Protein backbone atom coordinates (compact mmCIF):
# COMPACT_ATOMS: atom_id res chain seq x y z
CA UNK A 1 0.00 0.00 0.00
CA UNK A 2 1.41 3.40 -0.97
CA UNK A 3 0.85 5.74 1.96
CA UNK A 4 1.36 8.75 -0.31
CA UNK A 5 3.83 10.42 2.03
CA UNK A 6 6.43 11.41 -0.56
CA UNK A 7 6.88 15.17 -0.43
CA UNK A 8 5.30 15.47 3.03
CA UNK A 9 7.29 17.08 5.85
CA UNK A 10 7.09 15.45 9.27
CA UNK A 11 8.28 16.82 12.60
CA UNK A 12 8.89 13.95 15.03
CA UNK A 13 9.77 14.68 18.65
CA UNK A 14 11.76 12.65 21.15
CA UNK A 15 13.01 10.76 18.14
CA UNK A 16 16.62 9.88 18.97
CA UNK A 17 15.53 6.42 20.14
CA UNK A 18 12.54 4.31 21.11
CA UNK A 19 9.07 5.02 19.75
CA UNK A 20 9.90 8.44 18.30
CA UNK A 21 12.81 7.11 16.27
CA UNK A 22 10.68 4.20 15.03
CA UNK A 23 8.00 6.69 13.89
CA UNK A 24 10.58 8.81 12.07
CA UNK A 25 11.98 5.69 10.37
CA UNK A 26 8.51 4.57 9.27
CA UNK A 27 7.61 7.99 7.87
CA UNK A 28 10.96 8.27 6.07
CA UNK A 29 10.60 4.76 4.66
CA UNK A 30 7.32 5.95 3.10
CA UNK A 31 9.12 8.87 1.48
CA UNK A 32 8.45 11.74 3.90
CA UNK A 33 11.09 14.32 4.76
CA UNK A 34 11.64 14.10 8.51
CA UNK A 35 12.89 16.55 11.09
CA UNK A 36 13.74 14.81 14.34
CA UNK A 37 14.31 16.35 17.76
CA UNK A 38 15.68 15.31 21.16
CA UNK A 39 18.04 16.82 23.73
CA UNK A 40 21.20 14.76 23.48
CA UNK A 41 23.26 15.34 20.32
CA UNK A 42 25.09 12.01 19.93
CA UNK A 43 21.98 9.80 19.92
CA UNK A 44 20.16 12.33 17.77
CA UNK A 45 22.92 12.32 15.13
CA UNK A 46 23.05 8.52 15.19
CA UNK A 47 19.29 8.36 14.63
CA UNK A 48 19.51 10.86 11.75
CA UNK A 49 22.26 8.76 10.14
CA UNK A 50 20.16 5.61 10.51
CA UNK A 51 17.13 7.29 8.91
CA UNK A 52 19.21 8.87 6.12
CA UNK A 53 20.59 5.41 5.28
CA UNK A 54 17.12 4.49 4.01
CA UNK A 55 17.97 6.72 1.06
CA UNK A 56 14.49 8.25 0.90
CA UNK A 57 13.51 11.81 1.85
CA UNK A 58 15.58 14.53 3.53
CA UNK A 59 16.50 14.14 7.21
CA UNK A 60 17.30 16.97 9.60
CA UNK A 61 18.19 16.65 13.29
CA UNK A 62 17.52 19.62 15.57
CA UNK A 63 18.34 19.60 19.28
CA UNK A 64 15.26 20.46 21.30
CA UNK A 65 14.06 20.23 24.86
CA UNK A 66 10.29 19.92 24.50
CA UNK A 67 9.81 21.51 27.94
CA UNK A 68 11.62 24.70 26.91
CA UNK A 69 9.43 27.27 25.12
CA UNK A 70 12.32 29.02 23.35
CA UNK A 71 13.82 25.73 22.20
CA UNK A 72 10.43 24.58 20.84
CA UNK A 73 9.84 27.84 18.95
CA UNK A 74 13.38 27.79 17.50
CA UNK A 75 12.93 24.22 16.24
CA UNK A 76 9.67 25.03 14.49
CA UNK A 77 11.07 28.22 12.95
CA UNK A 78 14.09 26.30 11.60
CA UNK A 79 11.96 23.46 10.27
CA UNK A 80 9.51 25.81 8.55
CA UNK A 81 12.28 27.95 7.07
CA UNK A 82 14.24 24.98 5.72
CA UNK A 83 11.34 22.82 4.51
CA UNK A 84 8.76 25.51 3.66
CA UNK A 85 5.86 23.72 5.39
CA UNK A 86 5.00 21.18 8.08
CA UNK A 87 2.42 18.52 7.15
CA UNK A 88 2.79 16.08 10.04
CA UNK A 89 3.52 16.58 13.75
CA UNK A 90 4.27 13.61 15.99
CA UNK A 91 4.13 14.84 19.60
CA UNK A 92 6.23 12.67 21.85
CA UNK A 93 8.49 13.03 24.90
CA UNK A 94 10.12 10.97 27.58
CA UNK A 95 7.61 9.74 30.13
CA UNK A 96 7.25 11.14 33.66
CA UNK A 97 8.45 9.00 36.59
CA UNK A 98 6.40 6.19 38.08
CA UNK A 99 5.45 6.23 41.77
CA UNK A 100 2.62 6.43 44.24
CA UNK A 101 0.43 9.54 44.43
CA UNK A 102 1.79 10.65 47.80
CA UNK A 103 5.41 10.49 46.61
CA UNK A 104 5.00 13.40 44.18
CA UNK A 105 5.23 17.03 45.33
CA UNK A 106 4.22 20.16 43.43
CA UNK A 107 7.57 20.32 41.64
CA UNK A 108 7.14 16.78 40.33
CA UNK A 109 3.64 17.58 39.07
CA UNK A 110 4.88 20.80 37.45
CA UNK A 111 7.70 18.97 35.63
CA UNK A 112 5.35 16.25 34.46
CA UNK A 113 2.86 18.88 33.25
CA UNK A 114 5.54 20.64 31.22
CA UNK A 115 6.88 17.39 29.75
CA UNK A 116 3.65 15.61 28.92
CA UNK A 117 0.88 18.16 28.40
CA UNK A 118 2.37 21.62 27.87
CA UNK A 119 4.90 20.34 25.29
CA UNK A 120 2.00 18.93 23.24
CA UNK A 121 0.05 22.16 23.59
CA UNK A 122 3.01 24.31 22.51
CA UNK A 123 4.06 22.24 19.51
CA UNK A 124 0.49 21.92 18.27
CA UNK A 125 -0.23 25.64 18.67
CA UNK A 126 2.96 26.67 16.86
CA UNK A 127 2.74 24.10 14.06
CA UNK A 128 -0.91 24.61 13.06
CA UNK A 129 -0.20 27.95 11.31
CA UNK A 130 2.34 26.10 9.13
CA UNK A 131 -0.17 23.34 8.29
CA UNK A 132 -3.22 25.46 7.54
CA UNK A 133 -1.92 27.00 4.25
CA UNK A 134 -1.26 23.48 2.86
CA UNK A 135 -4.97 22.60 3.11
CA UNK A 136 -4.40 19.63 5.40
CA UNK A 137 -2.40 18.40 8.37
CA UNK A 138 -1.84 15.55 10.78
CA UNK A 139 -1.19 15.80 14.51
CA UNK A 140 -0.45 12.50 16.25
CA UNK A 141 0.20 12.34 19.98
CA UNK A 142 2.01 9.38 21.54
CA UNK A 143 0.22 8.74 24.84
CA UNK A 144 -0.17 5.50 26.81
CA UNK A 145 -2.57 2.62 27.40
CA UNK A 146 -3.07 4.24 30.81
CA UNK A 147 -5.51 6.63 29.14
CA UNK A 148 -7.84 3.65 28.75
CA UNK A 149 -7.04 1.34 31.64
CA UNK A 150 -5.54 1.34 35.14
CA UNK A 151 -1.73 1.23 35.13
CA UNK A 152 -0.27 1.01 38.66
CA UNK A 153 2.13 3.81 39.61
CA UNK A 154 1.30 5.94 36.59
CA UNK A 155 -0.52 8.81 38.34
CA UNK A 156 1.57 11.54 36.70
CA UNK A 157 1.46 9.97 33.26
CA UNK A 158 -2.22 9.05 33.38
CA UNK A 159 -3.46 12.37 34.76
CA UNK A 160 -1.59 14.47 32.21
CA UNK A 161 -2.08 12.18 29.23
CA UNK A 162 -5.83 12.37 29.80
CA UNK A 163 -5.30 16.11 29.37
CA UNK A 164 -3.66 15.36 26.02
CA UNK A 165 -6.63 13.18 25.04
CA UNK A 166 -9.02 15.99 25.98
CA UNK A 167 -6.99 18.56 24.07
CA UNK A 168 -6.88 16.30 21.01
CA UNK A 169 -10.66 15.96 21.02
CA UNK A 170 -11.05 19.73 21.22
CA UNK A 171 -8.51 20.31 18.47
CA UNK A 172 -10.04 17.63 16.23
CA UNK A 173 -13.26 19.63 16.32
CA UNK A 174 -11.69 23.07 15.95
CA UNK A 175 -9.29 22.04 13.17
CA UNK A 176 -11.66 19.76 11.24
CA UNK A 177 -12.67 22.60 8.88
CA UNK A 178 -8.97 23.01 8.03
CA UNK A 179 -8.71 19.31 7.16
CA UNK A 180 -6.23 18.84 10.00
CA UNK A 181 -6.74 15.58 11.90
CA UNK A 182 -5.67 15.05 15.50
CA UNK A 183 -5.31 11.58 16.99
CA UNK A 184 -3.64 9.77 19.88
CA UNK A 185 -1.74 6.50 19.68
CA UNK A 186 -1.66 4.65 23.00
CA UNK A 187 1.24 2.21 23.41
CA UNK A 188 0.92 -0.77 25.71
CA UNK A 189 4.24 -2.48 26.45
CA UNK A 190 6.67 -1.80 23.62
CA UNK A 191 10.32 -2.77 23.95
CA UNK A 192 12.31 0.46 24.33
CA UNK A 193 14.77 1.81 26.92
CA UNK A 194 11.84 3.35 28.79
CA UNK A 195 10.23 -0.07 29.17
CA UNK A 196 13.58 -1.69 30.06
CA UNK A 197 14.09 0.79 32.90
CA UNK A 198 10.53 1.12 34.18
CA UNK A 199 9.34 -2.46 34.01
CA UNK A 200 12.27 -4.64 34.94
CA UNK A 201 14.25 -4.90 38.16
CA UNK A 202 18.02 -5.21 38.40
CA UNK A 203 17.93 -5.86 42.16
CA UNK A 204 20.18 -8.67 43.41
CA UNK A 205 18.40 -11.99 42.96
CA UNK A 206 15.85 -10.57 40.50
CA UNK A 207 14.93 -12.84 37.58
CA UNK A 208 16.74 -12.21 34.32
CA UNK A 209 15.54 -9.46 32.00
CA UNK A 210 14.11 -12.05 29.61
CA UNK A 211 12.29 -13.86 32.45
CA UNK A 212 10.75 -10.59 33.66
CA UNK A 213 9.57 -9.71 30.17
CA UNK A 214 8.10 -13.20 29.73
CA UNK A 215 6.24 -12.86 33.05
CA UNK A 216 4.86 -9.47 32.03
CA UNK A 217 3.83 -10.81 28.64
CA UNK A 218 1.58 -13.40 30.30
CA UNK A 219 -0.94 -10.60 30.94
CA UNK A 220 -1.04 -9.61 27.27
CA UNK A 221 -3.45 -11.55 25.03
CA UNK A 222 -0.92 -11.71 22.19
CA UNK A 223 1.57 -13.11 24.71
CA UNK A 224 4.49 -10.85 23.92
CA UNK A 225 5.95 -7.37 24.25
CA UNK A 226 5.43 -5.14 21.20
CA UNK A 227 8.05 -3.85 18.80
CA UNK A 228 8.51 -0.09 18.18
CA UNK A 229 7.89 -0.60 14.45
CA UNK A 230 4.46 -2.05 15.23
CA UNK A 231 3.43 1.26 16.79
CA UNK A 232 5.20 3.25 14.08
CA UNK A 233 3.20 1.49 11.35
CA UNK A 234 -0.02 2.93 12.80
CA UNK A 235 1.54 6.38 13.13
CA UNK A 236 2.61 6.30 9.46
CA UNK A 237 -0.91 5.31 8.42
CA UNK A 238 -2.52 8.03 10.55
CA UNK A 239 -0.08 10.53 9.03
CA UNK A 240 -1.10 9.57 5.51
CA UNK A 241 -3.87 10.93 3.28
CA UNK A 242 -5.47 7.46 3.54
CA UNK A 243 -6.41 8.21 7.17
CA UNK A 244 -8.20 11.41 6.20
CA UNK A 245 -11.49 10.47 7.90
CA UNK A 246 -9.99 9.49 11.27
CA UNK A 247 -9.82 12.27 13.84
CA UNK A 248 -10.28 12.73 17.58
CA UNK A 249 -9.49 9.05 18.15
CA UNK A 250 -7.26 7.30 20.69
CA UNK A 251 -6.02 4.03 19.23
CA UNK A 252 -4.16 1.46 21.35
CA UNK A 253 -1.21 -0.58 20.14
CA UNK A 254 -1.10 -2.95 23.09
CA UNK A 255 -1.42 -6.58 22.02
CA UNK A 256 -4.89 -6.55 23.57
CA UNK A 257 -3.68 -5.57 27.07
CA UNK A 258 -6.51 -3.08 27.65
CA UNK A 259 -9.38 -5.10 29.06
CA UNK A 260 -12.09 -2.44 28.77
CA UNK A 261 -14.73 -3.15 26.12
CA UNK A 262 -15.20 0.48 25.04
P1 LIG B 1 12.65 6.10 25.34
O1 LIG B 1 13.07 4.90 24.56
O2 LIG B 1 13.20 6.30 26.71
O3 LIG B 1 12.95 7.38 24.44
C1 LIG B 1 12.66 8.65 24.94
C2 LIG B 1 13.03 9.72 23.91
O4 LIG B 1 12.56 10.94 24.41
C3 LIG B 1 14.53 9.88 23.67
O5 LIG B 1 14.75 10.15 22.31
C4 LIG B 1 14.86 11.10 24.52
O6 LIG B 1 16.02 11.77 24.04
C5 LIG B 1 13.59 11.94 24.30
N1 LIG B 1 13.32 12.95 25.31
C6 LIG B 1 13.13 12.76 26.64
N2 LIG B 1 12.89 13.92 27.24
C7 LIG B 1 12.91 14.88 26.27
C8 LIG B 1 12.76 16.29 26.27
N3 LIG B 1 12.52 16.97 27.40
N4 LIG B 1 12.85 16.95 25.10
C9 LIG B 1 13.10 16.28 23.95
N5 LIG B 1 13.26 14.96 23.88
C10 LIG B 1 13.17 14.27 25.04
O7 LIG B 1 11.05 6.13 25.54
P2 LIG B 1 9.87 5.47 24.66
O8 LIG B 1 9.58 4.12 25.20
O9 LIG B 1 10.17 5.65 23.23
O10 LIG B 1 8.63 6.36 25.13
C11 LIG B 1 8.13 7.45 24.40
C12 LIG B 1 6.86 7.92 25.09
O11 LIG B 1 5.89 6.87 25.06
C13 LIG B 1 7.05 8.25 26.58
O12 LIG B 1 6.26 9.35 26.93
C14 LIG B 1 6.56 7.00 27.27
O13 LIG B 1 6.12 7.25 28.59
C15 LIG B 1 5.41 6.62 26.35
N6 LIG B 1 5.04 5.21 26.53
C16 LIG B 1 5.91 4.24 26.19
C17 LIG B 1 5.53 2.90 26.38
C18 LIG B 1 6.45 1.76 26.01
O14 LIG B 1 6.08 0.62 26.23
N7 LIG B 1 7.63 2.01 25.47
C19 LIG B 1 4.28 2.60 26.93
C20 LIG B 1 3.42 3.64 27.26
C21 LIG B 1 3.80 4.96 27.05
P3 LIG B 1 16.90 12.77 24.98
O15 LIG B 1 16.97 12.13 26.33
O16 LIG B 1 18.21 12.89 24.27
O17 LIG B 1 16.15 14.07 24.98
PDB file of C-alpha atoms in Angstrom, residues 58-160:
ATOM      1  CA  UNK A  58      15.579  14.526   3.534  1.00  0.00           C
ATOM      2  CA  UNK A  59      16.495  14.138   7.214  1.00  0.00           C
ATOM      3  CA  UNK A  60      17.302  16.970   9.596  1.00  0.00           C
ATOM      4  CA  UNK A  61      18.188  16.651  13.286  1.00  0.00           C
ATOM      5  CA  UNK A  62      17.519  19.620  15.571  1.00  0.00           C
ATOM      6  CA  UNK A  63      18.339  19.602  19.281  1.00  0.00           C
ATOM      7  CA  UNK A  64      15.260  20.461  21.300  1.00  0.00           C
ATOM      8  CA  UNK A  65      14.056  20.228  24.865  1.00  0.00           C
ATOM      9  CA  UNK A  66      10.292  19.916  24.497  1.00  0.00           C
ATOM     10  CA  UNK A  67       9.813  21.511  27.936  1.00  0.00           C
ATOM     11  CA  UNK A  68      11.622  24.698  26.910  1.00  0.00           C
ATOM     12  CA  UNK A  69       9.427  27.269  25.119  1.00  0.00           C
ATOM     13  CA  UNK A  70      12.316  29.023  23.353  1.00  0.00           C
ATOM     14  CA  UNK A  71      13.818  25.735  22.199  1.00  0.00           C
ATOM     15  CA  UNK A  72      10.429  24.581  20.842  1.00  0.00           C
ATOM     16  CA  UNK A  73       9.845  27.845  18.948  1.00  0.00           C
ATOM     17  CA  UNK A  74      13.379  27.788  17.496  1.00  0.00           C
ATOM     18  CA  UNK A  75      12.930  24.224  16.238  1.00  0.00           C
ATOM     19  CA  UNK A  76       9.666  25.026  14.489  1.00  0.00           C
ATOM     20  CA  UNK A  77      11.073  28.219  12.951  1.00  0.00           C
ATOM     21  CA  UNK A  78      14.094  26.304  11.605  1.00  0.00           C
ATOM     22  CA  UNK A  79      11.958  23.457  10.270  1.00  0.00           C
ATOM     23  CA  UNK A  80       9.512  25.807   8.555  1.00  0.00           C
ATOM     24  CA  UNK A  81      12.284  27.951   7.070  1.00  0.00           C
ATOM     25  CA  UNK A  82      14.238  24.980   5.715  1.00  0.00           C
ATOM     26  CA  UNK A  83      11.336  22.821   4.507  1.00  0.00           C
ATOM     27  CA  UNK A  84       8.758  25.507   3.662  1.00  0.00           C
ATOM     28  CA  UNK A  85       5.862  23.716   5.394  1.00  0.00           C
ATOM     29  CA  UNK A  86       5.004  21.176   8.077  1.00  0.00           C
ATOM     30  CA  UNK A  87       2.424  18.521   7.154  1.00  0.00           C
ATOM     31  CA  UNK A  88       2.786  16.080  10.043  1.00  0.00           C
ATOM     32  CA  UNK A  89       3.518  16.575  13.746  1.00  0.00           C
ATOM     33  CA  UNK A  90       4.272  13.606  15.995  1.00  0.00           C
ATOM     34  CA  UNK A  91       4.127  14.845  19.600  1.00  0.00           C
ATOM     35  CA  UNK A  92       6.231  12.667  21.851  1.00  0.00           C
ATOM     36  CA  UNK A  93       8.494  13.035  24.901  1.00  0.00           C
ATOM     37  CA  UNK A  94      10.124  10.973  27.579  1.00  0.00           C
ATOM     38  CA  UNK A  95       7.609   9.740  30.133  1.00  0.00           C
ATOM     39  CA  UNK A  96       7.249  11.143  33.660  1.00  0.00           C
ATOM     40  CA  UNK A  97       8.451   8.998  36.591  1.00  0.00           C
ATOM     41  CA  UNK A  98       6.399   6.190  38.079  1.00  0.00           C
ATOM     42  CA  UNK A  99       5.451   6.230  41.767  1.00  0.00           C
ATOM     43  CA  UNK A 100       2.623   6.430  44.239  1.00  0.00           C
ATOM     44  CA  UNK A 101       0.433   9.539  44.428  1.00  0.00           C
ATOM     45  CA  UNK A 102       1.794  10.649  47.804  1.00  0.00           C
ATOM     46  CA  UNK A 103       5.407  10.493  46.612  1.00  0.00           C
ATOM     47  CA  UNK A 104       4.998  13.404  44.185  1.00  0.00           C
ATOM     48  CA  UNK A 105       5.233  17.034  45.334  1.00  0.00           C
ATOM     49  CA  UNK A 106       4.216  20.162  43.427  1.00  0.00           C
ATOM     50  CA  UNK A 107       7.570  20.324  41.641  1.00  0.00           C
ATOM     51  CA  UNK A 108       7.144  16.779  40.330  1.00  0.00           C
ATOM     52  CA  UNK A 109       3.644  17.584  39.073  1.00  0.00           C
ATOM     53  CA  UNK A 110       4.881  20.800  37.451  1.00  0.00           C
ATOM     54  CA  UNK A 111       7.696  18.969  35.634  1.00  0.00           C
ATOM     55  CA  UNK A 112       5.346  16.248  34.464  1.00  0.00           C
ATOM     56  CA  UNK A 113       2.861  18.880  33.245  1.00  0.00           C
ATOM     57  CA  UNK A 114       5.545  20.644  31.219  1.00  0.00           C
ATOM     58  CA  UNK A 115       6.876  17.389  29.750  1.00  0.00           C
ATOM     59  CA  UNK A 116       3.650  15.611  28.925  1.00  0.00           C
ATOM     60  CA  UNK A 117       0.885  18.161  28.402  1.00  0.00           C
ATOM     61  CA  UNK A 118       2.368  21.621  27.873  1.00  0.00           C
ATOM     62  CA  UNK A 119       4.896  20.341  25.292  1.00  0.00           C
ATOM     63  CA  UNK A 120       2.002  18.929  23.241  1.00  0.00           C
ATOM     64  CA  UNK A 121       0.046  22.164  23.594  1.00  0.00           C
ATOM     65  CA  UNK A 122       3.013  24.310  22.514  1.00  0.00           C
ATOM     66  CA  UNK A 123       4.056  22.239  19.512  1.00  0.00           C
ATOM     67  CA  UNK A 124       0.488  21.915  18.267  1.00  0.00           C
ATOM     68  CA  UNK A 125      -0.227  25.641  18.668  1.00  0.00           C
ATOM     69  CA  UNK A 126       2.959  26.674  16.856  1.00  0.00           C
ATOM     70  CA  UNK A 127       2.737  24.098  14.061  1.00  0.00           C
ATOM     71  CA  UNK A 128      -0.910  24.608  13.063  1.00  0.00           C
ATOM     72  CA  UNK A 129      -0.198  27.949  11.306  1.00  0.00           C
ATOM     73  CA  UNK A 130       2.344  26.103   9.128  1.00  0.00           C
ATOM     74  CA  UNK A 131      -0.167  23.345   8.290  1.00  0.00           C
ATOM     75  CA  UNK A 132      -3.218  25.458   7.536  1.00  0.00           C
ATOM     76  CA  UNK A 133      -1.925  26.996   4.254  1.00  0.00           C
ATOM     77  CA  UNK A 134      -1.264  23.477   2.858  1.00  0.00           C
ATOM     78  CA  UNK A 135      -4.971  22.603   3.109  1.00  0.00           C
ATOM     79  CA  UNK A 136      -4.402  19.627   5.398  1.00  0.00           C
ATOM     80  CA  UNK A 137      -2.402  18.402   8.372  1.00  0.00           C
ATOM     81  CA  UNK A 138      -1.835  15.546  10.778  1.00  0.00           C
ATOM     82  CA  UNK A 139      -1.189  15.800  14.513  1.00  0.00           C
ATOM     83  CA  UNK A 140      -0.451  12.502  16.252  1.00  0.00           C
ATOM     84  CA  UNK A 141       0.198  12.338  19.985  1.00  0.00           C
ATOM     85  CA  UNK A 142       2.015   9.380  21.540  1.00  0.00           C
ATOM     86  CA  UNK A 143       0.215   8.740  24.837  1.00  0.00           C
ATOM     87  CA  UNK A 144      -0.173   5.498  26.809  1.00  0.00           C
ATOM     88  CA  UNK A 145      -2.569   2.625  27.396  1.00  0.00           C
ATOM     89  CA  UNK A 146      -3.065   4.239  30.811  1.00  0.00           C
ATOM     90  CA  UNK A 147      -5.509   6.633  29.136  1.00  0.00           C
ATOM     91  CA  UNK A 148      -7.842   3.655  28.746  1.00  0.00           C
ATOM     92  CA  UNK A 149      -7.044   1.336  31.643  1.00  0.00           C
ATOM     93  CA  UNK A 150      -5.545   1.342  35.139  1.00  0.00           C
ATOM     94  CA  UNK A 151      -1.731   1.227  35.127  1.00  0.00           C
ATOM     95  CA  UNK A 152      -0.275   1.007  38.661  1.00  0.00           C
ATOM     96  CA  UNK A 153       2.135   3.813  39.612  1.00  0.00           C
ATOM     97  CA  UNK A 154       1.299   5.937  36.588  1.00  0.00           C
ATOM     98  CA  UNK A 155      -0.525   8.806  38.344  1.00  0.00           C
ATOM     99  CA  UNK A 156       1.573  11.545  36.702  1.00  0.00           C
ATOM    100  CA  UNK A 157       1.461   9.971  33.260  1.00  0.00           C
ATOM    101  CA  UNK A 158      -2.224   9.051  33.379  1.00  0.00           C
ATOM    102  CA  UNK A 159      -3.458  12.372  34.762  1.00  0.00           C
ATOM    103  CA  UNK A 160      -1.589  14.470  32.212  1.00  0.00           C
TER     104      UNK A 160
END
